[in-house]
mmCIF file of C-alpha atoms in Angstrom:
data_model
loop_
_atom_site.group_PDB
_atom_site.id
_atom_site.type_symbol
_atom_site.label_atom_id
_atom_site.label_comp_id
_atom_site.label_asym_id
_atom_site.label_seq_id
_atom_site.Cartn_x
_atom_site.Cartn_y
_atom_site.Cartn_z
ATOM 1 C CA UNK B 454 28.949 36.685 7.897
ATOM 2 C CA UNK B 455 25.557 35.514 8.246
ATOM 3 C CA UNK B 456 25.189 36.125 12.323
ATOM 4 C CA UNK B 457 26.741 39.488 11.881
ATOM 5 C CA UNK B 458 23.709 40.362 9.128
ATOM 6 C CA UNK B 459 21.189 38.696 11.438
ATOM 7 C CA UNK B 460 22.689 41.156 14.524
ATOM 8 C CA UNK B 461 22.577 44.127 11.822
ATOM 9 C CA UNK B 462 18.985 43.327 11.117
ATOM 10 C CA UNK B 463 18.016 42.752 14.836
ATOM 11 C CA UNK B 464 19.669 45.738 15.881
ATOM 12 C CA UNK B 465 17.687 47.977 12.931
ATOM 13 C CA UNK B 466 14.400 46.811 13.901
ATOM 14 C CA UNK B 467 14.571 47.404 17.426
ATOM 15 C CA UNK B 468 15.988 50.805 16.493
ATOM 16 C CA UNK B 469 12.260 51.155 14.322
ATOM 17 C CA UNK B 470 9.968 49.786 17.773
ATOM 18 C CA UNK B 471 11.939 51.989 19.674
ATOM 19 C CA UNK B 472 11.120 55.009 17.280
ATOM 20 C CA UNK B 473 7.435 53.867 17.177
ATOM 21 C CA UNK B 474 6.877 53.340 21.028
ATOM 22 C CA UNK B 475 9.073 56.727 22.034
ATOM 23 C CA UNK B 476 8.100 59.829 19.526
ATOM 24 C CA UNK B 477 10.711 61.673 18.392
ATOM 25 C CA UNK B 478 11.008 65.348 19.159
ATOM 26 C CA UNK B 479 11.472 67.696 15.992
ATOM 27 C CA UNK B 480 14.397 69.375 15.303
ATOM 28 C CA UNK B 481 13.458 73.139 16.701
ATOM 29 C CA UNK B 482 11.929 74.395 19.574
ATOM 30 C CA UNK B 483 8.286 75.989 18.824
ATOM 31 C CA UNK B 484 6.956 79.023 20.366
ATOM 32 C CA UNK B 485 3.364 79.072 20.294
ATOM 33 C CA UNK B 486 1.941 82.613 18.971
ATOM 34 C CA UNK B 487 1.998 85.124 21.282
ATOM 35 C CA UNK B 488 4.262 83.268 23.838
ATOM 36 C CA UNK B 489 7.795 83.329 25.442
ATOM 37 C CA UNK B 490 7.498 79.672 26.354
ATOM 38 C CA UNK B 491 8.669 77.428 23.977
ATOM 39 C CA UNK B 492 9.681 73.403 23.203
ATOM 40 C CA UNK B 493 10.236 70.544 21.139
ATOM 41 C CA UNK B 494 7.164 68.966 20.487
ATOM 42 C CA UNK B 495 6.871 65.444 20.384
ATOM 43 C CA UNK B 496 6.100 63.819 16.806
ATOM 44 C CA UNK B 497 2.589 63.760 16.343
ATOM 45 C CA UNK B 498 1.372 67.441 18.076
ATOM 46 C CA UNK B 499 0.607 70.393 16.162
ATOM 47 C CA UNK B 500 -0.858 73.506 17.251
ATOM 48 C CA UNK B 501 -3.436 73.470 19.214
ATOM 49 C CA UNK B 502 -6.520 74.839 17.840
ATOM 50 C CA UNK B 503 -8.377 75.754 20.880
ATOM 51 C CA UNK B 504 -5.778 76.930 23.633
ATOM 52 C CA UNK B 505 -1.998 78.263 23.640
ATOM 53 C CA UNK B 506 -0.329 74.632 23.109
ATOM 54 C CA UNK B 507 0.131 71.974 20.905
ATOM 55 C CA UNK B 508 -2.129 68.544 20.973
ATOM 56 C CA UNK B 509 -2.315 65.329 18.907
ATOM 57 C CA UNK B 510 -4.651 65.105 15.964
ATOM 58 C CA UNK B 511 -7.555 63.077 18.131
ATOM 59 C CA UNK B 512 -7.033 65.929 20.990
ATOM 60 C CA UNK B 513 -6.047 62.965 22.965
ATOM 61 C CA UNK B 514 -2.834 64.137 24.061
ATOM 62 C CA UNK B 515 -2.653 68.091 24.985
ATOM 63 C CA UNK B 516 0.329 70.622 26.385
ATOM 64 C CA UNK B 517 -0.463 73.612 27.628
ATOM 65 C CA UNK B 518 2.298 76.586 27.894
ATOM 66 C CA UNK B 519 1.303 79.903 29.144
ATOM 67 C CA UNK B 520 3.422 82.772 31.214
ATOM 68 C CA UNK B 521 2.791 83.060 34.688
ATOM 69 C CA UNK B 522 3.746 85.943 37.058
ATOM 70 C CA UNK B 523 7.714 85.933 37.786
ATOM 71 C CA UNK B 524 6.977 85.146 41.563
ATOM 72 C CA UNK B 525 5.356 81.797 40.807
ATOM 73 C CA UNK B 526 8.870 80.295 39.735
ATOM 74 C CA UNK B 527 10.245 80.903 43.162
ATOM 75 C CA UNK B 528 7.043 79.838 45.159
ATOM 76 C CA UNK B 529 7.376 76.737 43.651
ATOM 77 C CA UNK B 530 11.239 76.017 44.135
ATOM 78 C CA UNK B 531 10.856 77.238 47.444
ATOM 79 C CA UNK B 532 7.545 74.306 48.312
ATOM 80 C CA UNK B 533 9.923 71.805 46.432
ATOM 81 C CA UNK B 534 13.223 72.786 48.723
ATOM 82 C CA UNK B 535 10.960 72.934 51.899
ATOM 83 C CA UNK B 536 9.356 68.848 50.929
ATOM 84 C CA UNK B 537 11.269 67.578 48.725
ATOM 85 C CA UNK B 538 9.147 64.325 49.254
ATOM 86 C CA UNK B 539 6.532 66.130 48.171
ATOM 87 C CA UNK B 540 2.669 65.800 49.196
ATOM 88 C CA UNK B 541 -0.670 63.218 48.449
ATOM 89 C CA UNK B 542 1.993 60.673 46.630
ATOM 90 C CA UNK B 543 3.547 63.154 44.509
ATOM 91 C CA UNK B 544 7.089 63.650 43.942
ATOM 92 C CA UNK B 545 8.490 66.911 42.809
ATOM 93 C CA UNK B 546 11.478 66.595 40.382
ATOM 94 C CA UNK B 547 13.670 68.991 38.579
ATOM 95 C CA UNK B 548 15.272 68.985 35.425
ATOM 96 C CA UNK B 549 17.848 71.045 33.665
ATOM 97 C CA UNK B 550 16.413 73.406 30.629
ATOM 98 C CA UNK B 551 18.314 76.604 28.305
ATOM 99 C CA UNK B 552 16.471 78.611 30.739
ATOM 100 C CA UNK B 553 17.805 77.206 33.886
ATOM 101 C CA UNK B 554 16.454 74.512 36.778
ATOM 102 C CA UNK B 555 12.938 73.490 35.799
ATOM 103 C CA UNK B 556 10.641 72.140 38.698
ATOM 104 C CA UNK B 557 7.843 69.684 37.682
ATOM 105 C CA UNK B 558 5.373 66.825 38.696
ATOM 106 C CA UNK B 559 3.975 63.581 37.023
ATOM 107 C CA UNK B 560 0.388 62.321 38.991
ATOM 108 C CA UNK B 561 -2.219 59.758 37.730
ATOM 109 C CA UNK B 562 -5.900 61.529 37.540
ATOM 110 C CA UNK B 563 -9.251 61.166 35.969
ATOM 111 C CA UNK B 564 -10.343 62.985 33.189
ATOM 112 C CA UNK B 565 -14.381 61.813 33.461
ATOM 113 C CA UNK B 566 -14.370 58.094 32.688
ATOM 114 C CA UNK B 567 -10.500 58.460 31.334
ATOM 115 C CA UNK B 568 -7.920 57.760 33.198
ATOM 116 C CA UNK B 569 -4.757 60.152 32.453
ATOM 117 C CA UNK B 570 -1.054 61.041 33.051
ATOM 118 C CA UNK B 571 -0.760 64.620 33.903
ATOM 119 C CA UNK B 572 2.919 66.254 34.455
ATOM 120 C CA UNK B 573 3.209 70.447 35.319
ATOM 121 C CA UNK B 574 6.386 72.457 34.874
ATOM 122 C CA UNK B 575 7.552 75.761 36.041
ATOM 123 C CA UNK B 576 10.667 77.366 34.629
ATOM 124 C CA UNK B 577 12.686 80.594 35.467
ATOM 125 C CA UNK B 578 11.825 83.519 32.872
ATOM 126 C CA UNK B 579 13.278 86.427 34.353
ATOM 127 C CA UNK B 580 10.585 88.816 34.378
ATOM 128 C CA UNK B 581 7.776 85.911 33.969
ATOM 129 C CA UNK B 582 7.731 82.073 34.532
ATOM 130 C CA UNK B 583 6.880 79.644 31.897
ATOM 131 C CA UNK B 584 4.401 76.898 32.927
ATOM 132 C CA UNK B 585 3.747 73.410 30.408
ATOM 133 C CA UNK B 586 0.958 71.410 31.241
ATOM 134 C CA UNK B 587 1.236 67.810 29.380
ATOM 135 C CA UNK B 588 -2.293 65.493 29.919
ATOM 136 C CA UNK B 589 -1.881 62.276 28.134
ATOM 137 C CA UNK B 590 -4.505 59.516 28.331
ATOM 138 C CA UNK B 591 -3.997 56.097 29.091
ATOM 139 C CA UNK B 592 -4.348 54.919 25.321
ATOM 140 C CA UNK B 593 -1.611 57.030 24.361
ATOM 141 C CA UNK B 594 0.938 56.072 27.496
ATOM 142 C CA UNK B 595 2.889 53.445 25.472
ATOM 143 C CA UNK B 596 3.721 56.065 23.117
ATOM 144 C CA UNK B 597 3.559 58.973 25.102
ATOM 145 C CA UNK B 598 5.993 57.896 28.243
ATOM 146 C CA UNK B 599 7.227 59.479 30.955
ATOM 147 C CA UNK B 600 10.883 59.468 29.683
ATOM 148 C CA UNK B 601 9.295 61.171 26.267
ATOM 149 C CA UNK B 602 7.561 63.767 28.232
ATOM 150 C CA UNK B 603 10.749 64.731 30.461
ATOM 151 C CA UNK B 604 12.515 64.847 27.533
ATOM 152 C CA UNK B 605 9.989 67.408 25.581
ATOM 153 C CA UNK B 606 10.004 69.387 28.897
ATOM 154 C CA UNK B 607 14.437 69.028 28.721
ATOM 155 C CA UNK B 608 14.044 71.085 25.638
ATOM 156 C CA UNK B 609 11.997 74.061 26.874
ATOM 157 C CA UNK B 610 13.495 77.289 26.097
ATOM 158 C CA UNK B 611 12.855 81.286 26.486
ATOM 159 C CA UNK B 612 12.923 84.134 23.781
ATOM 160 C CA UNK B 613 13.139 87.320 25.240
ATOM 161 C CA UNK B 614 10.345 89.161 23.614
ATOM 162 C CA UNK B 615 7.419 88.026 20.865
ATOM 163 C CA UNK B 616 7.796 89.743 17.816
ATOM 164 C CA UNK B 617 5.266 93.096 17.827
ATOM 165 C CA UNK B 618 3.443 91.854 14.724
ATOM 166 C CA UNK B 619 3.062 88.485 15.775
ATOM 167 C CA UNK B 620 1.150 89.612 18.713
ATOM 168 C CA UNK B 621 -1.081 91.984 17.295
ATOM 169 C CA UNK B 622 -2.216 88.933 14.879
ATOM 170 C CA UNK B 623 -3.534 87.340 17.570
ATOM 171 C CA UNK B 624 -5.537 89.796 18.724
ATOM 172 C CA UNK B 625 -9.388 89.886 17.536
ATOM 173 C CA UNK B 626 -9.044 93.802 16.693
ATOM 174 C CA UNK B 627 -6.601 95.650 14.328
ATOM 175 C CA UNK B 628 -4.208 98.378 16.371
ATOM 176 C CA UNK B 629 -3.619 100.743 13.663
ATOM 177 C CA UNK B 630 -1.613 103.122 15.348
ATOM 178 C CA UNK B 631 0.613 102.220 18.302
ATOM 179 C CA UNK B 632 1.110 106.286 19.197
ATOM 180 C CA UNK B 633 4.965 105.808 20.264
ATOM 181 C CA UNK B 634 4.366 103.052 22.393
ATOM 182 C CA UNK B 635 7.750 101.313 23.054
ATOM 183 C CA UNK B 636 7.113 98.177 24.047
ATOM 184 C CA UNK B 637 3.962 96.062 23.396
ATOM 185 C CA UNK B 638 3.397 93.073 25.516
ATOM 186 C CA UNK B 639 0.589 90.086 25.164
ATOM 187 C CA UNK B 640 -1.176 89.658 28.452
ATOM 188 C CA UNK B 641 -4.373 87.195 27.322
ATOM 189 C CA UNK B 642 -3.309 85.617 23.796
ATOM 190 C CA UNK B 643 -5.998 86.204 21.537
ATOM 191 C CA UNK B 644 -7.721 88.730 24.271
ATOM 192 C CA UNK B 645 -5.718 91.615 26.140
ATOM 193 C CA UNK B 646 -2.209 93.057 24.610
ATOM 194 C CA UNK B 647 -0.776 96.348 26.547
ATOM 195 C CA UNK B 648 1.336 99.055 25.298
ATOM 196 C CA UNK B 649 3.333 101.007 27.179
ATOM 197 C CA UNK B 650 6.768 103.554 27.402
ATOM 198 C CA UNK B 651 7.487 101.897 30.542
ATOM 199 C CA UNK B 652 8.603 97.502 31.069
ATOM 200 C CA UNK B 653 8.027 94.750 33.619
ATOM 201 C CA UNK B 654 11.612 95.216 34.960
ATOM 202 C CA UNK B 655 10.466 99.149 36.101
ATOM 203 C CA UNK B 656 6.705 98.656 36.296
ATOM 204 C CA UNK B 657 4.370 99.796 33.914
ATOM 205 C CA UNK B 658 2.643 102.114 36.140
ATOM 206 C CA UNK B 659 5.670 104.819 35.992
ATOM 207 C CA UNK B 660 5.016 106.081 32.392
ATOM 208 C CA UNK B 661 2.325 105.884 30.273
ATOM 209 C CA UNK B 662 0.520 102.842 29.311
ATOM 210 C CA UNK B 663 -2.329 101.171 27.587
ATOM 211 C CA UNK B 664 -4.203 98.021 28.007
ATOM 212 C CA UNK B 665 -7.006 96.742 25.256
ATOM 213 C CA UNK B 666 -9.188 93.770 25.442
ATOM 214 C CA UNK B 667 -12.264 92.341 24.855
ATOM 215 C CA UNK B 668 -15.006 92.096 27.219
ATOM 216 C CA UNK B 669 -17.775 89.699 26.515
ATOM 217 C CA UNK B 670 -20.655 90.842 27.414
ATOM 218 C CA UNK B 671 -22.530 94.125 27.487
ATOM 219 C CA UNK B 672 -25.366 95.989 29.447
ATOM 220 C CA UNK B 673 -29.123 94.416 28.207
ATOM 221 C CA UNK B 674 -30.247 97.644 27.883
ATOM 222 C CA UNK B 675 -28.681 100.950 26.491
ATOM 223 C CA UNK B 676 -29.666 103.073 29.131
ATOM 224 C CA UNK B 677 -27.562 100.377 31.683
ATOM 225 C CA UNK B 678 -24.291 101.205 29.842
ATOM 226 C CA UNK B 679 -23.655 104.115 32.334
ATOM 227 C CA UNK B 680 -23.366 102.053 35.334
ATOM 228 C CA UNK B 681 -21.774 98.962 32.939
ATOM 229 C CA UNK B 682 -19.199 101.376 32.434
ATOM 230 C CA UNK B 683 -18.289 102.855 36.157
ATOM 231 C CA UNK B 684 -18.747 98.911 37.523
ATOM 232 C CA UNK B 685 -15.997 97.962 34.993
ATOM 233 C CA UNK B 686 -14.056 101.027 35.739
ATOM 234 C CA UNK B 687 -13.674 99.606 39.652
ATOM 235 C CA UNK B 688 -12.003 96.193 38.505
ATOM 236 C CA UNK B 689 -8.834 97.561 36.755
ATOM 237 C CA UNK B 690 -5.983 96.099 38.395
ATOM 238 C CA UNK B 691 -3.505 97.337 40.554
ATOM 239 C CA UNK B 692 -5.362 100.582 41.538
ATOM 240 C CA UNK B 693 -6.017 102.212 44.900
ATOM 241 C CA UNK B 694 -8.214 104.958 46.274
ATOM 242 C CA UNK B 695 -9.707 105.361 42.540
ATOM 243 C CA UNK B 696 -12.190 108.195 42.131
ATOM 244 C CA UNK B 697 -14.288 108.196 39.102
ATOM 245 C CA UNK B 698 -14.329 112.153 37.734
ATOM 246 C CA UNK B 699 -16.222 111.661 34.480
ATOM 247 C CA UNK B 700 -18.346 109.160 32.942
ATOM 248 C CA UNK B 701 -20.277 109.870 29.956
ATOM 249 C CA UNK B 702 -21.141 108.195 26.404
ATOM 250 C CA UNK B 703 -19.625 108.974 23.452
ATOM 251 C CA UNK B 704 -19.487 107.557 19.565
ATOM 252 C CA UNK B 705 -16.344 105.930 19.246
ATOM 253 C CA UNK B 706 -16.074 105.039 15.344
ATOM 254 C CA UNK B 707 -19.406 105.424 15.001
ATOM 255 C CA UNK B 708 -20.163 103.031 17.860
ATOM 256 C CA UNK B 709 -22.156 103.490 21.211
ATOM 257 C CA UNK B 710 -19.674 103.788 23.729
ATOM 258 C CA UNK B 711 -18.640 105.054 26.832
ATOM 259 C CA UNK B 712 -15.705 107.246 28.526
ATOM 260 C CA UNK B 713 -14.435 107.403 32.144
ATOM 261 C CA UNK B 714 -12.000 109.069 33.585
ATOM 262 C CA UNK B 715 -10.103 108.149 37.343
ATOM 263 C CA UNK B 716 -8.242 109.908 39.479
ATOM 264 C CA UNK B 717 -6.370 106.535 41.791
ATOM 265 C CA UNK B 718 -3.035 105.236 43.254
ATOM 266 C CA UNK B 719 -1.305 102.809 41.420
ATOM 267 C CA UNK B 720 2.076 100.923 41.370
ATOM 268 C CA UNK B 721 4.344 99.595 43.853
ATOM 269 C CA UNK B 722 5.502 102.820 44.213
ATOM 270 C CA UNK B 723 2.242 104.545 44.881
ATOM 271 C CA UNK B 724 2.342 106.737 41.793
ATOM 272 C CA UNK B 725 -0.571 109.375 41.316
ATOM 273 C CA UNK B 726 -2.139 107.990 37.957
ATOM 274 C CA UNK B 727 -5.611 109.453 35.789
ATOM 275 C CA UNK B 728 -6.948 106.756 34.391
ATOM 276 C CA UNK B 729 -8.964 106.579 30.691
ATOM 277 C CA UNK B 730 -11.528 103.673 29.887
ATOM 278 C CA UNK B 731 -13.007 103.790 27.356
ATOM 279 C CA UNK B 732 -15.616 101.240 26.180
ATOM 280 C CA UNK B 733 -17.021 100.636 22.621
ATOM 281 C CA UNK B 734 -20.431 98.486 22.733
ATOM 282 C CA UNK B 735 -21.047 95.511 20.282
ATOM 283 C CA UNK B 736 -23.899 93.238 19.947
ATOM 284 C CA UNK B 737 -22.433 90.742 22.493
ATOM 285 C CA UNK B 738 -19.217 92.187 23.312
ATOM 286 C CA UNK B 739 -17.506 95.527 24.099
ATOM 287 C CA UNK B 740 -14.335 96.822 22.982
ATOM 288 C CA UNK B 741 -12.444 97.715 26.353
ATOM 289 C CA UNK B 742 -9.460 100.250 26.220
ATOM 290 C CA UNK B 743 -7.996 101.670 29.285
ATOM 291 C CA UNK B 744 -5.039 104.582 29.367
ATOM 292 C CA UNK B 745 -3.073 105.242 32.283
ATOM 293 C CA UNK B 746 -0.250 107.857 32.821
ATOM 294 C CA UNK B 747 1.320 110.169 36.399
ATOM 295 C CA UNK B 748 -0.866 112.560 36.460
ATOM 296 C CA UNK B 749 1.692 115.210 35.384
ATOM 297 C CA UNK B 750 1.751 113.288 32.301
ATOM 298 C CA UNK B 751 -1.610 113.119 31.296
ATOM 299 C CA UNK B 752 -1.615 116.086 29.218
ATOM 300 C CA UNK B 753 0.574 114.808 26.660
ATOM 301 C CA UNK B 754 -0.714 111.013 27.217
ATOM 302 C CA UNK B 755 -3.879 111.937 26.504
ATOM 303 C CA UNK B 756 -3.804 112.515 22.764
ATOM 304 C CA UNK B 757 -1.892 108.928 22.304
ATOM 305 C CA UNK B 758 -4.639 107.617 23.843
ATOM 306 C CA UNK B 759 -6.758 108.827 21.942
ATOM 307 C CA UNK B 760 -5.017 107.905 18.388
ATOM 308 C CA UNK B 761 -5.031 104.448 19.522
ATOM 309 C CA UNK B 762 -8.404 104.294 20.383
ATOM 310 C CA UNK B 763 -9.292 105.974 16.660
ATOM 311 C CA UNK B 764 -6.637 103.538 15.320
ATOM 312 C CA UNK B 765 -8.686 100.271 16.382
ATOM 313 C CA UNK B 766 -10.633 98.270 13.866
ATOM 314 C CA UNK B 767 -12.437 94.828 14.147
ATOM 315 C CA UNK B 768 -10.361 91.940 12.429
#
């Protein structure tokens, strides 16, 4: 009996240096807050506490997920179809996921005086893709393999839509009132959320909409917030032929702020929008809210707007 106890014993310790030199993934997937993109981290990550990922407890070893625009996902399967050798010495590969055919790449680099394994994955989301980003530095590579990182990015998976209050918690204001708003979508975690009747699948532009987020910075002076306000007004995205029709300040919750209004073009479908911004001046940031509806909506838009914007607090 005595080689079958010695085999037993062998065969249990290798089992415990295997579990030491390949971490274990935990038993659900994790969605960080705010995100569609979620996995099974790898023993020995937690949330992140400075970006949308998870990371060891020495910040050694980071992963990045974030949602990229639906159109990425097919860019890149399309570059890995066309060289499927890839380019500079690295090899696209692809690997099955819940979601569907994941694309992604493993490449030494430098990180300053470190050297560093870094391996990026795309995935299908439907109306978005989900990226990862793992970086893991040469001290943690014997724990931290290859075959442990393919098999984190194996378990990636896909909700369908973040929980409304989960999003607004991330946000660095309080949305009081949402007005009727249907859906409410994160597009910055932590910075930018939108609300809006309309969905990705239709385009937003169709019905109304609202986007808030924080700029950070504002004018030196007071008397600069006029022209603060209009340059801001001409970077919204996804509008043509925009015509400013009314910029003036305003006290906004007993705030200096501003209010412009645009008549533009917007959508793939070259809708007739008027545009609201509307900004709310801090010390070192401003408070940036911007409503959009077809113009033969705006009447009725208009005072939704305008609850939301009373509705915001600072958190």
């Amino acid at each position: 009996m005595k080689p079958i106890r010695l085999t037993f014993a062998v065969a249990l310790l290798f089992t415990a240096i295997s579990a030491a030199l390949n971490p274990a993934l935990a038993a659900d997937p994790v969605f960080p807050p705010g995100i569609r993109v979620g996995l099974t981290p790898l023993v020995g990550l937690s949330r992140a506490k400075s970006f949308v990922g998870f990371e060891t407890e020495d910040q050694g070893v980071k992963v990045l997920v974030a949602e990229l625009p639906a159109e990425a996902y097919n860019e890149v399967m399309n570059a890995f179809k066309a060289n499927p050798a890839g380019a500079g010495g690295v090899k696209p590969e692809s690997i099955e996921t819940s979601a569907g055919l994941a694309y992604y790449t493993v490449e030494s680099a430098r990180d300053g005086a470190t050297n560093v394994r870094r391996y990026s994955m795309i995935l299908p989301g439907g109306t978005f893709s989900g990226y990862i980003a793992v970086q893991v530095p040469e001290n943690a590579s014997k724990i931290y393999t290859d075959d442990a990182v393919r098999q984190m990015f194996a378990s990636a998976v896909i909700r369908k839509a973040v929980p409304v209050e989960e999003q607004l918690g991330q946000m660095p204001f309080k949305i009081g009132e949402l007005s009727g708003f249907k859906n409410v979508r994160t597009l910055a975690v932590g910075s930018a959320i939108i609300l809006a009747d309309g969905d990705e699948t239709a385009g937003f532009e169709a019905a109304p909409f609202m986007v808030i987020g924080i700029i950070a910075s504002t004018p030196a002076q007071p008397e600069d917030r006029g022209r603060f306000a209009q340059q801001a007004a001409t970077t919204i995205p996804g509008v043509r032929d925009a015509r400013i029709t009314m910029s003036e300040p305003l006290r906004i919750d007993g705030q200096p702020g501003y209010e412009t209004r645009i008549d533009a073009v917007s959508g793939k479908d070259n809708t007739p929008v008027t545009i609201v911004q509307w900004l709310r001046f801090g010390s070192q940031s401003a408070l940036r809210m911007i409503g959009s509806a077809p113009r033969e909506e705006w009447t009725k838009a208009f005072p939704r707007f305008r609850a939301v914007r009373d509705g915001l607090q600072p958190r």
